[in-house]
Structure formats: structure tokens, C-alpha cells
Short mmCIF file of C-alpha atoms in Angstrom, two decimals:
data_model
loop_
_atom_site.label_atom_id
_atom_site.label_comp_id
_atom_site.label_asym_id
_atom_site.label_seq_id
_atom_site.Cartn_x
_atom_site.Cartn_y
_atom_site.Cartn_z
CA UNK A 1 8.08 16.69 14.89
CA UNK A 2 9.96 17.97 17.83
CA UNK A 3 11.06 21.51 18.41
CA UNK A 4 14.32 19.90 19.47
CA UNK A 5 13.99 16.65 17.57
CA UNK A 6 16.95 14.43 18.21
CA UNK A 7 18.33 16.87 20.79
CA UNK A 8 19.44 16.25 24.33
CA UNK A 9 17.06 18.17 26.66
CA UNK A 10 19.71 18.16 29.38
CA UNK A 11 22.04 20.07 27.09
CA UNK A 12 21.70 20.67 23.33
CA UNK A 13 24.07 18.57 21.21
CA UNK A 14 26.85 20.05 19.14
CA UNK A 15 26.23 20.60 15.43
CA UNK A 16 25.52 17.31 13.66
CA UNK A 17 28.74 15.25 13.42
CA UNK A 18 29.88 13.15 10.48
CA UNK A 19 27.99 9.85 10.14
CA UNK A 20 28.76 7.83 13.29
CA UNK A 21 30.02 4.27 13.33
CA UNK A 22 27.50 1.56 12.69
CA UNK A 23 25.19 0.60 15.49
CA UNK A 24 23.27 1.58 18.61
CA UNK A 25 24.90 2.39 21.91
CA UNK A 26 23.52 0.45 24.86
CA UNK A 27 20.90 2.52 26.68
CA UNK A 28 19.42 2.30 30.14
CA UNK A 29 15.70 1.63 30.47
CA UNK A 30 14.60 4.09 33.19
CA UNK A 31 10.99 3.07 32.70
CA UNK A 32 11.60 -0.57 33.48
CA UNK A 33 9.80 -1.56 30.30
CA UNK A 34 9.94 -1.23 26.56
CA UNK A 35 6.65 -0.14 25.02
CA UNK A 36 5.66 -0.24 21.43
CA UNK A 37 2.29 -1.25 22.84
CA UNK A 38 -4.98 29.97 6.85
CA UNK A 39 -5.87 29.91 3.41
CA UNK A 40 -8.92 32.19 3.20
CA UNK A 41 -10.57 31.16 6.45
CA UNK A 42 -14.22 30.17 6.30
CA UNK A 43 -16.43 30.63 9.38
CA UNK A 44 -17.10 26.90 9.63
CA UNK A 45 -14.45 24.64 8.16
CA UNK A 46 -15.01 20.91 8.44
CA UNK A 47 -11.81 19.04 9.22
CA UNK A 48 -12.45 16.43 6.60
CA UNK A 49 -13.29 16.40 2.91
CA UNK A 50 -16.79 15.83 1.77
CA UNK A 51 -17.69 15.47 -1.87
CA UNK A 52 -20.65 14.20 -3.86
CA UNK A 53 -21.13 12.19 -7.03
CA UNK A 54 -22.68 14.51 -9.62
CA UNK A 55 -24.93 12.04 -11.36
CA UNK A 56 -28.54 13.13 -11.87
CA UNK A 57 -30.76 13.63 -8.85
CA UNK A 58 -29.33 11.73 -5.84
CA UNK A 59 -29.63 12.05 -2.11
CA UNK A 60 -27.30 9.94 -0.03
CA UNK A 61 -27.14 10.02 3.73
CA UNK A 62 -23.91 8.78 5.24
CA UNK A 63 -25.00 8.08 8.77
CA UNK A 64 -21.67 6.82 10.03
CA UNK A 65 -19.85 9.89 8.80
CA UNK A 66 -22.42 12.36 10.02
CA UNK A 67 -23.10 14.37 6.86
CA UNK A 68 -25.24 14.35 3.73
CA UNK A 69 -24.05 14.21 0.15
CA UNK A 70 -26.42 15.77 -2.36
CA UNK A 71 -26.39 15.85 -6.17
CA UNK A 72 -29.20 17.57 -8.04
CA UNK A 73 -30.06 17.42 -11.73
CA UNK A 74 -27.98 18.89 -14.47
CA UNK A 75 -24.70 17.93 -12.85
CA UNK A 76 -24.95 20.48 -10.01
CA UNK A 77 -23.86 18.93 -6.75
CA UNK A 78 -23.41 19.96 -3.14
CA UNK A 79 -21.78 18.44 -0.10
CA UNK A 80 -23.37 19.22 3.22
CA UNK A 81 -21.36 18.98 6.41
CA UNK A 82 -22.17 20.16 9.90
CA UNK A 83 -24.16 23.36 9.47
CA UNK A 84 -23.21 24.18 5.88
CA UNK A 85 -23.29 23.03 2.24
CA UNK A 86 -20.63 23.59 -0.37
CA UNK A 87 -21.22 23.54 -4.15
CA UNK A 88 -19.26 20.82 -5.92
CA UNK A 89 -18.48 20.86 -9.62
CA UNK A 90 -19.64 18.03 -11.92
CA UNK A 91 -16.08 16.76 -12.41
CA UNK A 92 -15.95 14.90 -9.11
CA UNK A 93 -16.46 11.21 -9.64
CA UNK A 94 -16.32 9.47 -6.28
CA UNK A 95 -17.21 9.92 -2.66
CA UNK A 96 -15.17 9.68 0.52
CA UNK A 97 -16.29 10.41 4.06
CA UNK A 98 -14.40 11.45 7.15
CA UNK A 99 -15.20 8.93 9.85
CA UNK A 100 -13.67 10.82 12.75
CA UNK A 101 -12.38 14.36 13.17
CA UNK A 102 -8.68 14.26 12.48
CA UNK A 103 -8.87 11.81 9.60
CA UNK A 104 -8.54 13.07 6.05
CA UNK A 105 -10.00 11.11 3.17
CA UNK A 106 -11.07 12.24 -0.28
CA UNK A 107 -11.00 10.94 -3.81
CA UNK A 108 -11.72 11.87 -7.40
CA UNK A 109 -11.44 9.82 -10.54
CA UNK A 110 -7.81 9.63 -11.65
CA UNK A 111 -7.07 12.49 -14.01
CA UNK A 112 -10.33 14.32 -13.35
CA UNK A 113 -9.73 18.09 -13.55
CA UNK A 114 -10.80 20.03 -10.48
CA UNK A 115 -9.80 23.44 -9.16
CA UNK A 116 -10.25 22.01 -5.67
CA UNK A 117 -7.65 19.28 -6.15
CA UNK A 118 -5.64 20.92 -8.93
CA UNK A 119 -5.31 24.66 -8.24
CA UNK A 120 -2.71 26.63 -10.16
CA UNK A 121 0.87 25.96 -9.09
CA UNK A 122 2.39 28.61 -6.85
CA UNK A 123 3.65 31.59 -8.82
CA UNK A 124 6.52 32.55 -6.52
CA UNK A 125 8.28 29.50 -5.09
CA UNK A 126 10.69 31.79 -3.22
CA UNK A 127 7.83 32.96 -0.98
CA UNK A 128 5.08 30.33 -1.12
CA UNK A 129 3.49 30.71 2.33
CA UNK A 130 1.31 33.09 4.29
CA UNK A 131 1.68 33.68 8.02
CA UNK A 132 -1.29 32.56 10.13
CA UNK A 133 0.22 32.92 13.63
CA UNK A 134 3.15 34.98 14.86
CA UNK A 135 4.43 36.21 18.21
CA UNK A 136 5.70 33.46 20.50
CA UNK A 137 7.81 30.61 19.19
CA UNK A 138 5.16 28.18 17.87
CA UNK A 139 6.82 25.00 16.58
CA UNK A 140 5.05 21.84 15.42
CA UNK A 141 1.60 23.33 14.69
CA UNK A 142 -1.45 21.09 14.48
CA UNK A 143 -4.99 22.24 13.56
CA UNK A 144 -8.19 20.48 14.59
CA UNK A 145 -11.52 21.52 13.06
CA UNK A 146 -14.59 20.41 15.00
CA UNK A 147 -17.72 21.63 13.23
CA UNK A 148 -17.70 25.43 13.35
CA UNK A 149 -14.84 25.51 15.86
CA UNK A 150 -11.17 25.39 15.07
CA UNK A 151 -8.22 24.88 17.39
CA UNK A 152 -4.46 25.04 16.97
CA UNK A 153 -1.99 23.24 19.25
CA UNK A 154 1.78 23.74 19.24
CA UNK A 155 4.88 22.65 21.10
CA UNK A 156 5.72 24.56 24.25
CA UNK A 157 8.22 26.78 22.42
CA UNK A 158 8.89 29.95 24.41
CA UNK A 159 5.59 29.77 26.30
CA UNK A 160 5.52 28.51 29.88
CA UNK A 161 2.92 25.90 28.95
CA UNK A 162 3.06 22.19 28.28
CA UNK A 163 0.73 22.27 25.25
CA UNK A 164 -0.39 25.75 24.13
CA UNK A 165 -3.82 25.79 22.50
CA UNK A 166 -5.39 28.60 20.44
CA UNK A 167 -8.98 29.06 19.29
CA UNK A 168 -10.01 30.67 16.02
CA UNK A 169 -11.87 33.85 16.95
CA UNK A 170 -14.03 36.35 15.07
CA UNK A 171 -12.08 38.10 12.35
CA UNK A 172 -10.16 34.88 11.70
CA UNK A 173 -7.64 35.57 14.46
CA UNK A 174 -5.97 32.95 16.62
CA UNK A 175 -6.45 33.84 20.27
CA UNK A 176 -7.88 32.71 23.61
CA UNK A 177 -4.54 31.08 24.41
CA UNK A 178 -4.83 28.41 27.10
CA UNK A 179 -3.06 25.36 28.51
CA UNK A 180 -4.42 22.10 27.09
CA UNK A 181 -2.31 19.84 29.33
CA UNK A 182 -1.96 21.50 32.77
CA UNK A 183 -0.20 18.54 34.40
CA UNK A 184 2.41 16.19 33.03
CA UNK A 185 2.74 12.53 34.00
CA UNK A 186 5.48 11.75 36.50
CA UNK A 187 7.78 10.29 33.84
CA UNK A 188 7.83 13.50 31.76
CA UNK A 189 10.29 16.32 32.26
CA UNK A 190 8.67 19.75 32.31
CA UNK A 191 9.76 22.24 29.66
CA UNK A 192 10.28 19.63 26.95
CA UNK A 193 6.85 18.78 25.49
CA UNK A 194 6.06 19.09 21.81
CA UNK A 195 4.41 17.73 18.67
CA UNK A 196 0.81 17.52 19.97
CA UNK A 197 -2.03 15.77 18.14
CA UNK A 198 -5.70 15.84 19.21
CA UNK A 199 -8.35 13.43 17.98
CA UNK A 200 -11.95 12.55 18.80
CA UNK A 201 -12.21 9.06 20.29
CA UNK A 202 -15.03 7.10 21.83
CA UNK A 203 -15.87 8.73 25.13
CA UNK A 204 -14.22 12.08 24.42
CA UNK A 205 -10.94 13.41 23.07
CA UNK A 206 -7.36 12.14 23.04
CA UNK A 207 -4.17 14.22 23.13
CA UNK A 208 -0.88 12.59 22.10
CA UNK A 209 2.38 14.40 22.81
CA UNK A 210 6.15 13.98 22.97
CA UNK A 211 8.07 14.58 26.20
CA UNK A 212 11.58 14.16 27.56
CA UNK A 213 11.91 11.25 30.01
CA UNK A 214 13.09 12.05 33.53
CA UNK A 215 16.25 10.26 34.57
CA UNK A 216 16.96 8.70 31.19
CA UNK A 217 20.64 8.06 30.49
CA UNK A 218 21.38 8.94 27.78
CA UNK A 219 18.52 11.38 27.40
CA UNK A 220 15.41 10.09 25.65
CA UNK A 221 11.99 11.24 24.46
CA UNK A 222 8.79 9.18 24.41
CA UNK A 223 5.13 9.61 23.49
CA UNK A 224 2.42 10.14 26.09
CA UNK A 225 -1.37 10.12 25.90
CA UNK A 226 -3.98 12.16 27.75
CA UNK A 227 -7.76 12.30 27.63
CA UNK A 228 -10.51 14.86 28.18
CA UNK A 229 -14.14 15.66 27.48
CA UNK A 230 -13.43 18.66 25.23
CA UNK A 231 -10.83 19.57 22.59
CA UNK A 232 -10.09 22.58 24.79
CA UNK A 233 -8.98 20.30 27.57
CA UNK A 234 -7.97 20.07 30.25
CA UNK A 235 -6.48 16.74 29.25
CA UNK A 236 -5.47 14.30 31.99
CA UNK A 237 -2.38 12.22 31.15
CA UNK A 238 -2.08 8.48 31.55
CA UNK A 239 0.62 7.51 34.09
CA UNK A 240 2.99 5.63 31.76
CA UNK A 241 4.46 6.40 28.32
CA UNK A 242 2.23 5.24 25.49
CA UNK A 243 4.94 4.57 22.88
CA UNK A 244 8.62 4.33 23.79
CA UNK A 245 11.01 2.34 21.60
CA UNK A 246 13.93 2.02 23.98
CA UNK A 247 16.04 0.13 21.44
CA UNK A 248 15.59 3.04 19.03
CA UNK A 249 16.55 5.71 21.59
CA UNK A 250 12.93 6.77 22.00
CA UNK A 251 9.85 7.71 19.98
CA UNK A 252 8.54 11.15 18.99
CA UNK A 253 6.12 13.00 16.68
CA UNK A 254 2.74 11.25 17.11
CA UNK A 255 0.06 11.83 14.50
CA UNK A 256 -3.36 10.15 14.19
CA UNK A 257 -5.17 9.25 10.97
CA UNK A 258 -8.37 7.50 9.92
CA UNK A 259 -8.02 5.45 6.75
CA UNK A 260 -10.56 4.92 3.98
CA UNK A 261 -12.05 1.93 5.83
CA UNK A 262 -12.51 3.88 9.06
CA UNK A 263 -9.57 2.36 10.95
CA UNK A 264 -7.81 4.66 13.43
CA UNK A 265 -3.99 4.71 13.28
CA UNK A 266 -1.19 6.44 15.09
CA UNK A 267 2.10 7.28 13.35
CA UNK A 268 5.39 8.27 14.91
CA UNK A 269 9.14 8.53 14.39
CA UNK A 270 11.76 6.34 16.02
CA UNK A 271 14.34 8.71 17.48
CA UNK A 272 17.43 6.78 16.36
CA UNK A 273 19.33 9.98 15.59
CA UNK A 274 19.18 11.12 19.24
CA UNK A 275 22.46 11.62 21.08
CA UNK A 276 24.69 11.53 17.98
CA UNK A 277 27.79 11.95 20.15
CA UNK A 278 27.29 8.36 21.37
CA UNK A 279 28.54 5.77 18.85
CA UNK A 280 26.08 3.43 17.19
CA UNK A 281 26.77 -0.30 16.90
CA UNK A 282 24.30 -0.95 14.07
CA UNK A 283 22.00 1.08 11.88
CA UNK A 284 23.94 4.35 11.48
CA UNK A 285 21.22 6.11 13.47
CA UNK A 286 18.77 5.58 10.61
CA UNK A 287 15.33 6.73 11.77
CA UNK A 288 12.01 5.20 10.75
CA UNK A 289 8.36 6.21 10.68
CA UNK A 290 6.02 3.64 12.19
CA UNK A 291 2.28 3.01 12.25
CA UNK A 292 0.04 1.00 14.57
CA UNK A 293 -3.71 0.60 14.90
CA UNK A 294 -5.53 2.29 17.76
CA UNK A 295 -8.64 1.12 19.58
CA UNK A 296 -11.75 3.34 19.23
CA UNK A 297 -11.01 4.73 22.70
CA UNK A 298 -7.53 5.74 21.59
CA UNK A 299 -6.09 4.14 24.73
CA UNK A 300 -4.91 0.79 23.36
CA UNK A 301 -2.45 -0.10 20.62
CA UNK A 302 -3.68 -3.00 18.49
CA UNK A 303 -1.49 -5.46 16.65
CA UNK A 304 2.19 -4.72 16.10
CA UNK A 305 3.96 -1.57 14.95
CA UNK A 306 4.78 -1.49 11.25
CA UNK A 307 7.71 0.32 9.67
CA UNK A 308 6.23 2.59 7.00
CA UNK A 309 9.17 4.60 5.65
CA UNK A 310 12.90 5.18 6.18
CA UNK A 311 15.24 7.75 4.62
CA UNK A 312 16.53 6.87 1.15
CA UNK A 313 17.36 10.23 -0.46
CA UNK A 314 20.51 12.37 -0.15
CA UNK A 315 18.65 15.41 1.20
CA UNK A 316 17.13 13.29 3.99
CA UNK A 317 20.45 11.96 5.23
CA UNK A 318 19.66 9.44 7.96
CA UNK A 319 16.61 11.29 9.32
CA UNK A 320 12.94 11.52 8.43
CA UNK A 321 10.36 12.63 11.01
CA UNK A 322 7.05 14.43 11.62
CA UNK A 323 4.85 11.97 9.65
CA UNK A 324 1.39 13.04 8.52
CA UNK A 325 -0.73 10.68 6.40
CA UNK A 326 -3.37 11.81 3.89
CA UNK A 327 -5.82 9.89 1.69
CA UNK A 328 -6.49 11.93 -1.43
CA UNK A 329 -7.63 11.12 -4.97
CA UNK A 330 -7.75 7.44 -4.14
CA UNK A 331 -4.15 7.29 -2.87
CA UNK A 332 -2.34 7.47 0.46
CA UNK A 333 0.29 10.21 0.75
CA UNK A 334 2.78 10.65 3.55
CA UNK A 335 4.15 14.13 4.33
CA UNK A 336 7.24 14.40 6.49
CA UNK A 337 10.36 16.38 7.41
CA UNK A 338 13.85 15.22 6.51
CA UNK A 339 17.41 16.07 7.54
CA UNK A 340 18.68 17.63 10.75
CA UNK A 341 16.11 19.84 12.51
CA UNK A 342 18.76 22.52 13.19
CA UNK A 343 20.19 22.90 9.69
CA UNK A 344 19.25 24.86 6.55
CA UNK A 345 18.99 21.52 4.75
CA UNK A 346 15.89 20.63 6.79
CA UNK A 347 12.97 20.29 4.35
CA UNK A 348 9.54 18.76 3.73
CA UNK A 349 9.00 15.71 1.54
CA UNK A 350 6.09 13.62 0.31
CA UNK A 351 5.73 9.92 -0.43
CA UNK A 352 3.12 7.77 -2.16
CA UNK A 353 2.01 4.81 -0.03
CA UNK A 354 0.35 1.56 -1.04
CA UNK A 355 -1.84 1.73 2.07
CA UNK A 356 -1.94 3.14 5.60
CA UNK A 357 1.03 0.96 6.59
CA UNK A 358 2.91 1.43 3.32
CA UNK A 359 5.16 0.60 1.73
CA UNK A 360 5.83 4.21 0.79
CA UNK A 361 8.11 5.70 -1.85
CA UNK A 362 9.08 9.39 -2.20
CA UNK A 363 7.27 11.16 -5.03
CA UNK A 364 10.46 12.96 -6.05
CA UNK A 365 14.18 12.87 -5.42
CA UNK A 366 13.87 16.48 -4.27
CA UNK A 367 11.94 17.94 -1.32
CA UNK A 368 8.40 19.18 -1.80
CA UNK A 369 9.39 22.35 0.07
CA UNK A 370 12.89 23.52 0.98
CA UNK A 371 14.74 26.68 2.04
CA UNK A 372 13.47 29.86 0.40
CA UNK A 373 13.31 33.61 1.03
CA UNK A 374 10.85 33.05 3.89
CA UNK A 375 13.27 30.91 5.87
CA UNK A 376 16.06 28.34 5.83
CA UNK A 377 15.10 24.81 6.80
CA UNK A 378 11.27 24.68 6.74
CA UNK A 379 9.74 21.67 8.47
CA UNK A 380 7.15 20.11 10.78
CA UNK A 381 4.26 19.73 8.27
CA UNK A 382 0.64 19.32 9.32
CA UNK A 383 -1.89 18.75 6.52
CA UNK A 384 -5.63 19.34 6.70
CA UNK A 385 -8.57 20.17 4.43
CA UNK A 386 -11.41 22.66 4.47
CA UNK A 387 -14.12 23.68 2.01
CA UNK A 388 -11.70 25.88 0.05
CA UNK A 389 -8.83 23.46 -0.43
CA UNK A 390 -6.11 21.29 1.07
CA UNK A 391 -3.52 23.06 3.21
CA UNK A 392 -0.21 22.40 4.89
CA UNK A 393 0.94 24.20 8.03
CA UNK A 394 4.63 24.30 8.91
CA UNK A 395 7.40 26.37 10.48
CA UNK A 396 9.33 28.39 7.86
CA UNK A 397 12.79 28.05 9.37
CA UNK A 398 14.78 25.50 11.30
CA UNK A 399 15.89 25.60 14.91
CA UNK A 400 19.29 27.16 15.59
CA UNK A 401 19.88 24.77 18.49
CA UNK A 402 22.15 24.92 20.45
CA UNK A 403 22.04 28.67 19.77
CA UNK A 404 18.90 30.77 20.37
CA UNK A 405 16.28 30.49 17.62
CA UNK A 406 14.22 33.47 16.44
CA UNK A 407 10.56 32.87 17.25
CA UNK A 408 9.07 30.64 14.57
CA UNK A 409 5.67 31.65 13.20
CA UNK A 410 3.10 29.24 11.79
CA UNK A 411 2.71 29.53 8.03
CA UNK A 412 0.66 27.65 5.49
CA UNK A 413 0.60 26.78 1.82
CA UNK A 414 -2.11 25.32 -0.37
CA UNK A 415 -1.55 21.87 -1.86
CA UNK A 416 -2.60 20.56 -5.24
CA UNK A 417 -2.42 17.01 -6.58
CA UNK A 418 -1.58 15.32 -9.85
CA UNK A 419 -1.13 11.64 -10.58
CA UNK A 420 2.57 12.19 -9.79
CA UNK A 421 1.87 13.57 -6.33
CA UNK A 422 1.32 16.81 -4.41
CA UNK A 423 2.63 20.24 -5.37
CA UNK A 424 2.64 23.73 -3.83
CA UNK A 425 -0.21 25.82 -5.22
CA UNK A 426 -1.42 29.39 -5.19
CA UNK A 427 -3.86 30.07 -2.33
#
């Protein structure tokens, strides 16, 4: 989910070349190791879904999830999260709980009608989004909702910060800009940090980020981790890269997710398309999106990385990136970007997954969202849910790298779901 995904931080690459020869070029290992180890804004918007079974008079306390589900006679039901309750229609037929902030999990009976899950499709597909943040270049947006507080993190963009962080203020304005990651680890090159993700873990909060590696030849990006006592930071980075697939020319675009069983995962993209001017020996530079379990502390990778999805469609070419997993209506859905980050063909796709580690298959041969009157090459999706619906943040146009790029705002669309998959809906 990089502002310069697949680019060479030491000097932007030329426009994407024709498909290179098969294979990977040999790369140096400068690290001495290879590790795989707003919609209408409500005042308090829980990060995760919360829904109740509307069957007679029921009171269920979900202690592990930290909220109460209530259904009262006559089919009227409410879901109560931190500090608020939301009325739920009688058509909902199952319950899902968010186990940690940052995880998304919700379900209804297949085919059950619901304006929450099935809002009207967008009327004007040429201009589907609304702007929620503009001003500086703000690529790779990520929103965290923690009770009544909401935070947005972006890549460094044009700001002289490693990880810019905004807080939702009165009047539903993003402000109180601050630096979430004041200091980078020694391995990371300043000025090239992006694709942040913040998640509550045991003992505090974790920040995962992408950064360019100092001294790498050819240039490479890897994923770092940092920890703090507050989602505002400051986060203190760990000294070594957290995920760095040297054989795949690096790793980028971390995103955390809690599955329906409460297991914490991290997803990322292998950066096989990096340095396209260097011939490949095998693989054609085909990227992949991987998943691996995380310990409750967020500091340890458990088990082995699993390949979840690779590009298979013409519009994707050899590149998919910016993974974001969602559990909705009893199914796992992967949202992602495809194509070159600096081309008008860059777009957002969706895939249906058998589980948190796949396998996944695209829901359509066409992108979920592609170039329109609001911008050419939309990408970098980030999906979350609040009491009014399910939403996707993204940047409306692609980078112009190696040329200057007009500042990218953060925009959002509402998502709806059918048995065939997600669609863009009216807000």
C-alpha cells in the first residue's frame, strides 16, 4: 500500500516496462538475515460491527468482546457498544463480535435483507466518493476507532513526518496533526515510510509500517513494528525489520485483522515488482499477498507465512497489493489494489476467501472500483465499519511517479454486500 509501491527510493523508476524476462535477479542481503518471522460521522463510532439476534426477549453479555447484545420483545433489537446502543432491525439472524480494535467481523443469514448490509447501489458511478481529508498529500489512509475516539494515519506524503496521525475533532473535522513515530529504527531510511496500521495488542498498541532499507542494493522496502501505550503514540520501533522477504525483493503494506475465532493476523504484499529494470530469473515479478498469525503482544510471528492471493486477472497485470481482510455476512473478503501504482489502470478489487489464509478468488473479472471522474487510478483501500454502515477509504488517483503528483486527498465510499460480493453503495 505504498505511496511509491514498487519504486526505487533512491531514484524513481522509469514508466513500467514490458513484462521482464522470467525470474528474480540476485539481491544483496544488507540486513544479514531473511525474515518472514466519512460517511455521516457519528460522535462515537465503534471500530467493529456489533449486531444482535432479534428473537424474543434476550440479554447476552459477551465478556470477551466487551459489549452487550440486547434483543427485546416484538423483534426490536439493539446492539450496545462502548457508551452507546444502536437499534437493529429484526432481519439480522446471527451475531459476531469484534475481539480487538482493528478486527472486523459481522454476519447475517445468507440472503437476509438489511439496509445496513445492502444499501442502495451508488447512483453515480462516475463520482462515487466523498472527500474526508484534503490538503497535504495523504496516501495510504488507515482509520482506527477506539471507543468514542477516532484516528487516521497516513504515509508520510508531503509532510515532514514519518507517520502522520490525525484525530477526529468536534464538527467531524480531522485535525490535531501529530507525529506517531518520531524516530525510525536504524535500518530505515528517513523520508520513505508509508502504509501504517495500528492495532491494540496485549500491553498497549502496535504500529506496523513500511520503510525503505538503508544500504540495500538494489533498493528494497521492508516492514517494521513499533509499540506504545496510546494510539496517539509516540511509538518506539523495534531495532530490526519485522517482515522482510529478501528473495521477493522486500515486503510492504502491512495490515492486521482479527478473524471470527479471535486469532490475530498480519497481511502484507511481497514486493516482487520492485526494481523492474533488473531482469527476473523466475516468476515474472509476480507479487503475492501473504498472511501469518501474530502473538497477542503483536511482537512475534507464529507459524509460517501463507500465500493468500496472487494476480490472475488482466487488469491486475503482475501486481496486487494493499491487502485488507474483512469478515462479513459469514464470509471472508479481501480488498486490494491491482496494477502499477503510477498508472491510470491502478484500481481496487475484491476477492472471496475460504478463510483468513484463503484460498481467495476475485469476485469479478473487473475491478470493484476503477478510474472515474474523481481521479484516474484509485487505490490503497482501507475498510472499516461503524454504526451507520461499512466504508472504504482510498486515494482517488494514482501517483505520477517519477513526475510530481498532485496532493492526494482521502475519500470514502459506502460498501454493500450480496451473495456475489461487495458493491459500491450510496452513502
